[in-house]
Short mmCIF file of C-alpha atoms in Angstrom, two decimals:
data_model
loop_
_atom_site.label_atom_id
_atom_site.label_comp_id
_atom_site.label_asym_id
_atom_site.label_seq_id
_atom_site.Cartn_x
_atom_site.Cartn_y
_atom_site.Cartn_z
CA UNK A 328 -54.60 -13.26 41.86
CA UNK A 329 -52.55 -14.14 44.95
CA UNK A 330 -53.44 -14.38 48.64
CA UNK A 331 -51.32 -12.55 51.19
CA UNK A 332 -49.89 -15.10 53.61
CA UNK A 333 -51.02 -14.77 57.25
CA UNK A 334 -53.16 -16.68 59.75
CA UNK A 335 -56.41 -15.53 58.18
CA UNK A 336 -55.34 -17.04 54.85
CA UNK A 337 -54.99 -20.56 56.26
CA UNK A 338 -58.70 -21.27 55.95
CA UNK A 339 -58.63 -20.61 52.22
CA UNK A 340 -55.22 -21.61 50.89
CA UNK A 341 -54.98 -21.97 47.11
CA UNK A 342 -55.45 -25.40 45.60
CA UNK A 343 -52.27 -27.44 45.73
CA UNK A 344 -50.93 -25.79 48.86
CA UNK A 345 -51.05 -27.75 52.11
CA UNK A 346 -51.42 -25.84 55.36
CA UNK A 347 -50.57 -26.73 58.94
CA UNK A 348 -52.46 -29.87 59.85
CA UNK A 349 -53.18 -28.61 63.36
CA UNK A 350 -54.66 -25.63 65.17
CA UNK A 351 -51.82 -23.17 65.72
CA UNK A 352 -53.64 -21.87 68.80
CA UNK A 353 -52.89 -25.22 70.45
CA UNK A 354 -49.13 -24.67 70.21
CA UNK A 355 -46.87 -23.41 72.98
CA UNK A 356 -43.16 -22.74 72.90
CA UNK A 357 -40.53 -25.29 73.88
CA UNK A 358 -37.69 -24.38 71.50
CA UNK A 359 -35.97 -21.03 71.02
CA UNK A 360 -34.10 -20.91 67.72
CA UNK A 361 -31.37 -18.33 67.13
CA UNK A 362 -30.60 -17.55 63.50
CA UNK A 363 -33.84 -17.88 61.54
CA UNK A 364 -32.63 -18.33 58.01
CA UNK A 365 -33.75 -20.42 55.07
CA UNK A 366 -32.09 -23.62 56.19
CA UNK A 367 -33.79 -23.63 59.59
CA UNK A 368 -37.20 -23.05 58.02
CA UNK A 369 -36.63 -25.77 55.39
CA UNK A 370 -35.29 -28.30 57.87
CA UNK A 371 -35.94 -28.18 61.63
CA UNK A 372 -39.20 -26.25 61.29
CA UNK A 373 -40.52 -28.72 58.68
CA UNK A 374 -39.80 -31.73 60.90
CA UNK A 375 -41.69 -30.07 63.77
CA UNK A 376 -44.55 -29.06 61.46
CA UNK A 377 -44.96 -32.70 60.46
CA UNK A 378 -44.84 -33.83 64.08
CA UNK A 379 -47.49 -31.32 65.15
CA UNK A 380 -49.70 -32.51 62.27
CA UNK A 381 -49.65 -35.97 63.88
CA UNK A 382 -51.26 -34.41 66.96
CA UNK A 383 -48.07 -34.79 68.98
CA UNK A 384 -45.88 -32.56 71.16
CA UNK A 385 -47.68 -29.26 70.67
CA UNK A 386 -45.69 -27.83 73.58
CA UNK A 387 -42.51 -27.82 71.46
CA UNK A 388 -43.25 -24.94 69.07
CA UNK A 389 -40.49 -22.55 68.03
CA UNK A 390 -39.78 -18.99 69.06
CA UNK A 391 -37.41 -17.29 66.63
CA UNK A 392 -34.58 -15.01 67.72
CA UNK A 393 -31.52 -13.27 66.34
CA UNK A 394 -28.68 -10.92 67.18
CA UNK A 395 -27.65 -9.43 63.82
CA UNK A 396 -29.16 -6.57 61.80
CA UNK A 397 -30.33 -9.00 59.11
CA UNK A 398 -32.22 -10.92 61.81
CA UNK A 399 -34.29 -7.80 62.42
CA UNK A 400 -35.13 -7.62 58.72
CA UNK A 401 -36.19 -11.29 58.72
CA UNK A 402 -38.27 -10.74 61.87
CA UNK A 403 -40.14 -7.82 60.33
CA UNK A 404 -41.13 -9.87 57.31
CA UNK A 405 -42.09 -13.01 59.24
CA UNK A 406 -44.06 -11.25 61.97
CA UNK A 407 -46.05 -9.45 59.27
CA UNK A 408 -47.24 -12.88 58.08
CA UNK A 409 -47.74 -14.38 61.55
CA UNK A 410 -44.44 -16.32 61.37
CA UNK A 411 -45.77 -18.56 58.60
CA UNK A 412 -43.46 -19.81 55.85
CA UNK A 413 -44.22 -21.27 52.44
CA UNK A 414 -41.83 -24.15 51.80
CA UNK A 415 -41.58 -25.26 48.17
CA UNK A 416 -39.94 -28.63 47.59
CA UNK A 417 -38.20 -28.52 44.24
CA UNK A 418 -38.75 -32.07 43.08
CA UNK A 419 -37.88 -32.47 39.38
CA UNK A 420 -40.96 -34.72 39.12
CA UNK A 421 -43.19 -31.85 40.19
CA UNK A 422 -43.12 -29.00 42.70
CA UNK A 423 -45.19 -29.01 45.87
CA UNK A 424 -45.81 -26.32 48.46
CA UNK A 425 -46.79 -26.33 52.12
CA UNK A 426 -47.31 -23.54 54.60
CA UNK A 427 -45.58 -24.38 57.88
CA UNK A 428 -46.68 -22.97 61.22
CA UNK A 429 -44.23 -24.44 63.73
CA UNK A 430 -42.85 -21.00 64.62
CA UNK A 431 -45.29 -19.05 66.78
CA UNK A 432 -43.28 -15.92 67.64
CA UNK A 433 -40.11 -14.03 66.75
CA UNK A 434 -38.46 -11.98 69.48
CA UNK A 435 -37.47 -8.39 68.95
CA UNK A 436 -33.77 -8.29 68.10
CA UNK A 437 -32.79 -6.99 71.52
CA UNK A 438 -30.29 -8.62 73.91
CA UNK A 439 -32.46 -8.20 77.00
CA UNK A 440 -35.52 -9.67 75.27
CA UNK A 441 -33.46 -12.69 74.26
CA UNK A 442 -31.97 -13.21 77.73
CA UNK A 443 -35.44 -12.98 79.28
CA UNK A 444 -36.77 -15.59 76.85
CA UNK A 445 -33.79 -17.88 77.46
CA UNK A 446 -34.66 -17.84 81.17
CA UNK A 447 -38.25 -19.02 80.67
CA UNK A 448 -38.74 -22.51 82.16
CA UNK A 449 -40.78 -23.70 79.17
CA UNK A 450 -37.79 -23.18 76.85
CA UNK A 451 -36.06 -26.55 77.08
CA UNK A 452 -34.04 -26.51 73.86
CA UNK A 453 -32.10 -23.62 72.32
CA UNK A 454 -31.12 -24.39 68.74
CA UNK A 455 -28.66 -22.51 66.56
CA UNK A 456 -27.95 -21.80 62.92
CA UNK A 457 -25.34 -19.06 63.13
CA UNK A 458 -23.20 -20.20 60.13
CA UNK A 459 -20.08 -22.34 60.15
CA UNK A 460 -17.91 -19.29 60.83
CA UNK A 461 -19.92 -18.07 63.81
CA UNK A 462 -18.40 -20.26 66.53
CA UNK A 463 -15.17 -18.36 67.25
CA UNK A 464 -12.87 -21.25 66.40
CA UNK A 465 -9.13 -20.55 66.25
CA UNK A 466 -8.02 -22.07 62.91
CA UNK A 467 -4.47 -22.53 64.19
CA UNK A 468 -5.40 -24.59 67.25
CA UNK A 469 -8.96 -25.77 66.56
CA UNK A 470 -9.88 -24.43 69.99
CA UNK A 471 -11.81 -21.44 71.24
CA UNK A 472 -10.61 -18.08 69.92
CA UNK A 473 -10.62 -16.02 73.10
CA UNK A 474 -8.79 -13.18 71.35
CA UNK A 475 -11.56 -12.44 68.86
CA UNK A 476 -12.71 -8.80 69.17
CA UNK A 477 -16.36 -9.77 69.70
CA UNK A 478 -15.39 -12.17 72.48
CA UNK A 479 -13.14 -9.58 74.10
CA UNK A 480 -16.06 -7.13 74.01
CA UNK A 481 -18.28 -9.62 75.85
CA UNK A 482 -15.56 -10.24 78.45
CA UNK A 483 -15.15 -6.50 78.97
CA UNK A 484 -18.93 -5.97 79.26
CA UNK A 485 -20.34 -9.06 81.01
CA UNK A 486 -23.60 -7.30 81.79
CA UNK A 487 -24.27 -6.46 78.16
CA UNK A 488 -23.27 -9.43 75.97
CA UNK A 489 -23.60 -9.17 72.21
CA UNK A 490 -22.46 -12.56 70.91
CA UNK A 491 -24.83 -15.51 70.74
CA UNK A 492 -22.66 -17.33 73.27
CA UNK A 493 -22.51 -14.46 75.73
CA UNK A 494 -26.31 -14.28 75.56
CA UNK A 495 -26.65 -18.04 76.10
CA UNK A 496 -24.46 -17.74 79.20
CA UNK A 497 -26.53 -14.82 80.50
CA UNK A 498 -29.70 -16.85 80.05
CA UNK A 499 -28.20 -19.86 81.81
CA UNK A 500 -27.05 -17.62 84.67
CA UNK A 501 -30.63 -16.42 85.20
CA UNK A 502 -32.01 -19.94 85.09
CA UNK A 503 -29.47 -21.09 87.66
CA UNK A 504 -30.31 -18.17 89.96
CA UNK A 505 -34.01 -18.98 89.68
CA UNK A 506 -33.52 -22.71 90.27
CA UNK A 507 -34.67 -23.57 86.73
CA UNK A 508 -33.11 -26.55 84.96
CA UNK A 509 -30.84 -25.58 82.06
CA UNK A 510 -31.91 -25.85 78.45
CA UNK A 511 -30.17 -28.12 75.96
CA UNK A 512 -28.07 -26.29 73.36
CA UNK A 513 -28.51 -27.87 69.91
CA UNK A 514 -26.37 -26.64 67.02
CA UNK A 515 -27.85 -27.18 63.56
CA UNK A 516 -24.85 -25.81 61.66
CA UNK A 517 -22.62 -27.77 59.29
CA UNK A 518 -19.64 -28.30 61.59
CA UNK A 519 -17.71 -31.42 62.51
CA UNK A 520 -18.87 -32.29 66.04
CA UNK A 521 -21.06 -29.21 66.12
CA UNK A 522 -22.25 -29.91 69.65
CA UNK A 523 -18.72 -30.28 70.97
CA UNK A 524 -17.65 -27.09 69.19
CA UNK A 525 -20.60 -25.21 70.70
CA UNK A 526 -19.78 -26.54 74.16
CA UNK A 527 -16.14 -25.52 73.84
CA UNK A 528 -17.08 -21.98 72.82
CA UNK A 529 -19.70 -21.57 75.56
CA UNK A 530 -17.35 -22.91 78.23
CA UNK A 531 -14.40 -20.90 76.94
CA UNK A 532 -16.33 -17.65 77.26
CA UNK A 533 -17.98 -18.69 80.53
CA UNK A 534 -14.62 -19.44 82.13
CA UNK A 535 -13.46 -15.94 81.23
CA UNK A 536 -16.59 -14.47 82.81
CA UNK A 537 -17.42 -16.63 85.84
CA UNK A 538 -15.50 -19.82 86.69
CA UNK A 539 -18.21 -21.07 89.05
CA UNK A 540 -20.92 -20.64 86.41
CA UNK A 541 -18.67 -22.32 83.84
CA UNK A 542 -18.33 -25.34 86.13
CA UNK A 543 -22.12 -25.55 86.50
CA UNK A 544 -22.59 -25.35 82.72
CA UNK A 545 -19.97 -28.05 82.18
CA UNK A 546 -21.75 -30.48 84.47
CA UNK A 547 -25.41 -29.73 83.69
CA UNK A 548 -25.86 -28.44 80.12
CA UNK A 549 -26.13 -30.86 77.20
CA UNK A 550 -24.71 -30.08 73.75
CA UNK A 551 -25.73 -32.97 71.46
CA UNK A 552 -23.93 -33.40 68.16
CA UNK A 553 -26.06 -33.50 65.04
CA UNK A 554 -25.79 -33.92 61.28
CA UNK A 555 -28.21 -31.91 59.16
CA UNK A 556 -28.78 -31.97 55.42
CA UNK A 557 -31.12 -30.26 52.97
CA UNK A 558 -29.86 -28.16 50.05
CA UNK A 559 -31.56 -24.80 50.46
CA UNK A 560 -30.73 -21.94 48.07
CA UNK A 561 -31.05 -18.30 49.07
CA UNK A 562 -34.45 -16.73 48.44
CA UNK A 563 -34.50 -14.28 45.56
CA UNK A 564 -37.13 -12.67 43.37
CA UNK A 565 -37.16 -15.97 41.46
CA UNK A 566 -38.52 -17.88 44.47
CA UNK A 567 -40.97 -15.14 45.47
CA UNK A 568 -42.33 -15.05 41.93
CA UNK A 569 -42.58 -18.85 41.84
CA UNK A 570 -44.68 -18.93 45.01
CA UNK A 571 -46.89 -16.07 43.82
CA UNK A 572 -47.42 -17.18 40.23
CA UNK A 573 -47.52 -20.96 40.59
CA UNK A 574 -49.09 -21.32 44.03
CA UNK A 575 -51.05 -18.10 44.42
CA UNK A 576 -49.43 -16.94 47.67
CA UNK A 577 -47.83 -13.61 48.43
CA UNK A 578 -45.01 -14.61 50.81
CA UNK A 579 -42.23 -12.09 51.45
CA UNK A 580 -39.74 -14.77 52.52
CA UNK A 581 -40.63 -18.18 51.08
CA UNK A 582 -38.16 -21.04 51.14
CA UNK A 583 -37.35 -23.28 48.20
CA UNK A 584 -35.38 -26.45 48.85
CA UNK A 585 -34.72 -29.92 47.55
CA UNK A 586 -37.12 -32.69 48.61
CA UNK A 587 -34.34 -34.58 50.43
CA UNK A 588 -33.83 -34.06 54.19
CA UNK A 589 -31.69 -35.83 56.74
CA UNK A 590 -31.17 -35.22 60.44
CA UNK A 591 -29.09 -37.48 62.66
CA UNK A 592 -28.89 -36.55 66.36
CA UNK A 593 -27.27 -37.81 69.51
CA UNK A 594 -30.07 -38.58 71.95
CA UNK A 595 -28.86 -36.38 74.82
CA UNK A 596 -31.67 -34.06 75.95
CA UNK A 597 -31.86 -34.02 79.77
CA UNK A 598 -34.75 -31.54 79.80
CA UNK A 599 -36.79 -33.48 77.26
CA UNK A 600 -37.32 -33.30 73.51
CA UNK A 601 -40.06 -33.70 70.92
CA UNK A 602 -40.59 -37.18 69.45
CA UNK A 603 -38.80 -36.33 66.22
CA UNK A 604 -38.03 -39.97 65.53
CA UNK A 605 -41.68 -40.26 64.45
CA UNK A 606 -41.01 -37.94 61.50
CA UNK A 607 -37.73 -39.38 60.28
CA UNK A 608 -35.01 -38.01 62.56
CA UNK A 609 -32.40 -40.68 63.35
CA UNK A 610 -31.31 -40.75 67.00
CA UNK A 611 -27.96 -42.46 67.53
CA UNK A 612 -25.39 -42.79 70.31
CA UNK A 613 -22.60 -41.28 68.21
CA UNK A 614 -23.28 -39.09 65.19
CA UNK A 615 -19.62 -38.53 64.32
CA UNK A 616 -19.39 -41.04 61.48
CA UNK A 617 -22.57 -39.74 59.83
CA UNK A 618 -21.54 -36.11 60.05
CA UNK A 619 -18.07 -36.90 58.73
CA UNK A 620 -19.60 -38.69 55.75
CA UNK A 621 -21.83 -35.72 54.98
CA UNK A 622 -19.23 -33.02 55.60
CA UNK A 623 -16.61 -34.70 53.44
CA UNK A 624 -18.71 -36.14 50.61
CA UNK A 625 -21.45 -33.51 50.29
CA UNK A 626 -19.91 -30.30 51.63
CA UNK A 627 -16.48 -31.22 50.31
CA UNK A 628 -18.13 -32.06 47.00
CA UNK A 629 -19.81 -28.66 46.89
CA UNK A 630 -16.41 -27.03 47.35
CA UNK A 631 -14.92 -29.20 44.62
CA UNK A 632 -17.42 -28.12 41.96
CA UNK A 633 -17.82 -24.51 43.13
CA UNK A 634 -14.49 -23.02 42.15
CA UNK A 635 -13.94 -24.58 38.71
CA UNK A 636 -17.53 -23.60 37.88
CA UNK A 637 -16.92 -20.07 39.13
CA UNK A 638 -13.75 -19.78 37.04
CA UNK A 639 -15.66 -20.95 33.98
CA UNK A 640 -18.47 -18.44 34.53
CA UNK A 641 -21.12 -21.06 35.36
CA UNK A 642 -23.91 -19.70 37.58
CA UNK A 643 -26.07 -22.71 38.51
CA UNK A 644 -24.97 -25.87 40.30
CA UNK A 645 -26.91 -28.15 37.97
CA UNK A 646 -25.12 -26.56 35.01
CA UNK A 647 -21.80 -27.27 36.71
CA UNK A 648 -22.82 -30.91 37.04
CA UNK A 649 -23.71 -30.95 33.34
CA UNK A 650 -20.13 -29.93 32.48
CA UNK A 651 -18.39 -33.27 31.82
CA UNK A 652 -15.01 -32.19 33.20
CA UNK A 653 -16.41 -30.80 36.45
CA UNK A 654 -18.57 -33.88 37.01
CA UNK A 655 -15.66 -36.21 36.26
CA UNK A 656 -13.38 -34.23 38.58
CA UNK A 657 -15.92 -34.48 41.39
CA UNK A 658 -16.38 -38.24 40.94
CA UNK A 659 -12.64 -39.00 40.74
CA UNK A 660 -11.82 -36.81 43.74
CA UNK A 661 -14.58 -38.31 45.86
CA UNK A 662 -13.83 -41.89 44.89
CA UNK A 663 -10.04 -41.80 45.09
CA UNK A 664 -9.26 -39.31 47.84
CA UNK A 665 -12.31 -38.39 49.97
CA UNK A 666 -14.30 -41.60 50.50
CA UNK A 667 -11.20 -43.68 51.43
CA UNK A 668 -10.73 -41.45 54.52
CA UNK A 669 -14.11 -42.52 55.98
CA UNK A 670 -14.62 -45.31 58.48
CA UNK A 671 -17.38 -47.81 57.55
CA UNK A 672 -20.93 -47.14 58.78
CA UNK A 673 -23.22 -50.11 59.24
CA UNK A 674 -25.92 -50.12 56.58
CA UNK A 675 -24.37 -47.28 54.54
CA UNK A 676 -22.85 -47.79 51.10
CA UNK A 677 -20.62 -44.81 50.31
CA UNK A 678 -20.79 -45.38 46.55
CA UNK A 679 -24.58 -45.24 46.71
CA UNK A 680 -24.41 -42.13 48.88
CA UNK A 681 -22.11 -40.47 46.33
CA UNK A 682 -24.57 -41.32 43.54
CA UNK A 683 -27.34 -39.73 45.61
CA UNK A 684 -25.22 -36.61 46.11
CA UNK A 685 -24.45 -36.36 42.39
CA UNK A 686 -28.16 -36.67 41.60
CA UNK A 687 -29.04 -34.00 44.17
CA UNK A 688 -26.42 -31.60 42.81
CA UNK A 689 -27.88 -32.18 39.31
CA UNK A 690 -31.44 -31.23 40.30
CA UNK A 691 -32.18 -28.28 38.01
CA UNK A 692 -35.41 -27.49 39.84
CA UNK A 693 -33.46 -26.43 42.93
CA UNK A 694 -31.71 -23.60 41.11
CA UNK A 695 -28.85 -23.59 43.62
CA UNK A 696 -26.09 -21.20 42.62
CA UNK A 697 -22.34 -21.39 42.35
CA UNK A 698 -21.90 -18.02 44.12
CA UNK A 699 -23.69 -19.48 47.15
CA UNK A 700 -21.30 -22.44 47.22
CA UNK A 701 -18.33 -20.07 46.96
CA UNK A 702 -19.41 -18.02 49.99
CA UNK A 703 -17.15 -17.79 53.02
CA UNK A 704 -14.39 -20.06 51.74
CA UNK A 705 -11.98 -19.05 54.50
CA UNK A 706 -14.34 -20.62 57.03
CA UNK A 707 -15.59 -23.52 54.91
CA UNK A 708 -12.30 -24.86 53.55
CA UNK A 709 -10.86 -25.58 57.04
CA UNK A 710 -14.00 -27.59 57.85
CA UNK A 711 -14.83 -29.36 54.60
CA UNK A 712 -11.48 -29.88 52.82
CA UNK A 713 -8.45 -29.43 55.08
CA UNK A 714 -9.26 -32.28 57.53
CA UNK A 715 -9.52 -34.72 54.61
CA UNK A 716 -6.26 -33.42 53.20
CA UNK A 717 -4.59 -33.77 56.59
CA UNK A 718 -5.72 -37.40 56.84
CA UNK A 719 -4.38 -38.16 53.37
CA UNK A 720 -1.02 -36.58 54.16
CA UNK A 721 -0.76 -38.41 57.47
CA UNK A 722 -1.42 -41.71 55.69
CA UNK A 723 1.10 -40.90 52.92
CA UNK A 724 -1.70 -41.15 50.35
CA UNK A 725 -2.08 -39.24 47.09
CA UNK A 726 -3.38 -35.68 47.39
CA UNK A 727 -3.37 -34.50 43.77
CA UNK A 728 -7.13 -33.88 43.62
CA UNK A 729 -7.35 -32.17 47.00
CA UNK A 730 -4.36 -29.97 46.21
CA UNK A 731 -6.11 -29.07 42.95
CA UNK A 732 -9.22 -28.08 44.92
CA UNK A 733 -7.11 -25.68 46.99
CA UNK A 734 -5.46 -24.34 43.85
CA UNK A 735 -8.89 -23.77 42.28
CA UNK A 736 -9.97 -21.84 45.38
CA UNK A 737 -6.75 -19.81 45.26
CA UNK A 738 -7.20 -19.04 41.56
CA UNK A 739 -10.84 -18.04 42.24
CA UNK A 740 -9.67 -15.72 45.03
CA UNK A 741 -7.59 -13.87 42.44
CA UNK A 742 -11.03 -12.46 41.54
CA UNK A 743 -11.18 -13.02 37.78
CA UNK A 744 -12.64 -15.82 35.70
CA UNK A 745 -10.65 -17.60 32.98
CA UNK A 746 -12.33 -15.20 30.58
CA UNK A 747 -11.15 -12.17 32.55
CA UNK A 748 -14.49 -11.25 34.09
CA UNK A 749 -14.44 -9.81 37.62
CA UNK A 750 -15.44 -12.13 40.49
CA UNK A 751 -16.81 -10.66 43.72
CA UNK A 752 -15.26 -12.66 46.57
CA UNK A 753 -17.97 -13.04 49.22
CA UNK A 754 -15.81 -13.61 52.28
CA UNK A 755 -15.02 -11.49 55.34
CA UNK A 756 -11.34 -11.96 54.42
CA UNK A 757 -11.83 -11.09 50.75
CA UNK A 758 -9.08 -8.47 50.52
CA UNK A 759 -6.40 -10.57 52.20
CA UNK A 760 -7.42 -13.68 50.24
CA UNK A 761 -7.10 -11.82 46.95
CA UNK A 762 -3.75 -10.35 47.95
CA UNK A 763 -2.45 -13.81 48.90
CA UNK A 764 -3.85 -15.35 45.70
CA UNK A 765 -2.14 -12.75 43.53
CA UNK A 766 1.15 -13.20 45.39
CA UNK A 767 0.80 -16.97 44.90
CA UNK A 768 0.90 -16.53 41.13
CA UNK A 769 4.65 -16.00 41.46
CA UNK A 770 5.17 -17.71 44.82
CA UNK A 771 2.54 -20.43 45.42
CA UNK A 772 3.46 -20.90 49.08
CA UNK A 773 2.18 -17.35 49.77
CA UNK A 774 -1.40 -18.62 49.73
CA UNK A 775 -0.66 -21.61 51.97
CA UNK A 776 1.19 -19.28 54.37
CA UNK A 777 -2.13 -17.90 55.68
CA UNK A 778 -1.64 -19.60 59.03
CA UNK A 779 -5.01 -18.65 60.46
CA UNK A 780 -6.56 -20.73 57.67
CA UNK A 781 -4.05 -23.51 57.03
CA UNK A 782 -2.16 -23.71 60.31
CA UNK A 783 0.92 -25.90 59.98
CA UNK A 784 -0.65 -27.83 57.12
CA UNK A 785 0.54 -25.10 54.77
CA UNK A 786 4.14 -25.95 55.66
CA UNK A 787 3.89 -29.53 54.35
CA UNK A 788 6.30 -29.91 51.44
CA UNK A 789 4.18 -32.54 49.64
CA UNK A 790 1.20 -30.20 49.70
CA UNK A 791 3.29 -27.26 48.60
CA UNK A 792 4.58 -29.18 45.58
CA UNK A 793 1.20 -30.53 44.47
CA UNK A 794 -0.47 -27.16 45.05
CA UNK A 795 2.19 -25.30 43.06
CA UNK A 796 1.86 -27.68 40.12
CA UNK A 797 -1.93 -27.34 40.05
CA UNK A 798 -1.88 -23.57 40.42
CA UNK A 799 0.71 -23.15 37.69
CA UNK A 800 -1.44 -25.22 35.35
CA UNK A 801 -4.52 -23.13 36.16
CA UNK A 802 -2.75 -19.87 35.40
CA UNK A 803 -0.94 -21.05 32.28
CA UNK A 804 -3.36 -23.58 30.75
CA UNK A 805 -6.74 -22.67 32.26
CA UNK A 806 -9.35 -24.55 34.24
CA UNK A 807 -10.59 -26.99 31.60
CA UNK A 808 -7.11 -28.13 30.55
CA UNK A 809 -6.11 -28.55 34.19
CA UNK A 810 -9.18 -30.66 34.94
CA UNK A 811 -8.46 -32.75 31.84
CA UNK A 812 -4.93 -33.39 33.07
CA UNK A 813 -6.14 -34.42 36.52
CA UNK A 814 -8.76 -36.77 35.10
CA UNK A 815 -6.14 -38.29 32.79
CA UNK A 816 -3.70 -38.71 35.68
CA UNK A 817 -1.09 -36.39 34.17
CA UNK A 818 -1.45 -33.31 36.37
CA UNK A 819 1.92 -32.53 37.89
CA UNK A 820 3.58 -35.37 36.00
#
């Protein structure tokens, strides 16, 4: 028999489930988080839950918010259980569960309600998880995409913004008018220099709306960079059943994640911050080297295993890592082409970090899926693969493995496995990607000619040659034979 999760259940949680180690009534809001998904609840909310359990900083609780239809669905489920979340850490040595209570409210998904909350003086940090593709970055220039239809709509209707960034600006405008200090904007998305990207987008839109306000934001609002890490699969019936059957809790939206977490932040919070260093957050002057290590080795590694696994019909990440050719491809690519692009970090051994990543990818308890890793490739490839490739080309270094990764993505976008089964491409550009991938079967440069993804990189003749050789091998010999050739050093020879 299971217990329905809500505040009244906290006094009698099932054996083996830890609850909040503090009185939730003592909490008050200090952080407004936009984009309440699994990663936020497995990462930022867990750090705060641990801090509150130490009896510290109870004025930094979270209010959830969102702007998309799926945010309303998440709100309905969380509010029904008093914003509590069951977090299951999928340790292969044994699972453990905790109910976290760091979130104390979830705003109605309504622009005016969000703007009003953003203007509250007690909100001193606004954090974001709006996906890597949600920052309106122009792939051709790397700058702010002012021409995006959603941005143009905000510019045309300044009194009724709909984007996250238009709403942030509206909230800051109200704070300025009321003489309230601005909040700090803290991105928790997997982006290189996520704080700088957020700042560029906010300022780009603000300048189009109100130059004077944009100047005030530029001089008073902080946008710290941060590196976040915790593999967190999507919640499915599998996770809901696990929580109900193994831990005796009826939670509509539990989170299952790996036991590893990392959070590295620039310590730039003019309006204050919780003492997160007491629960393992690393505060540094410059997070760039750490985030580059993670984005290239971990996120780039995910991309490297995703597409060959997808083409071979493998569903789970740990099963991909158990395939000797995929694992060997990952290790060779990381060791020979990705890690050499990284600058040294004091106290960090990249080989040890790679071993850690390989072990984390192999954790069968996590149940992470290949389809999740293949999501949104048109936004992820320019962030996790193309910068590494650009560095290798600039340094006149070998690019065989990285070109193969692009060829694997292209072959995957053709929407069939090696066995001829249909693949559903989960990407907002799915139709154009598939059209380009099919055209590339006869003319490989057709895929690289997608300038809003590749920019001028697609014009590089070295890349074109290596990509064409890898793609031809994939079509004519298949994924396994192509991986074998790469591992043996004969691909394209």
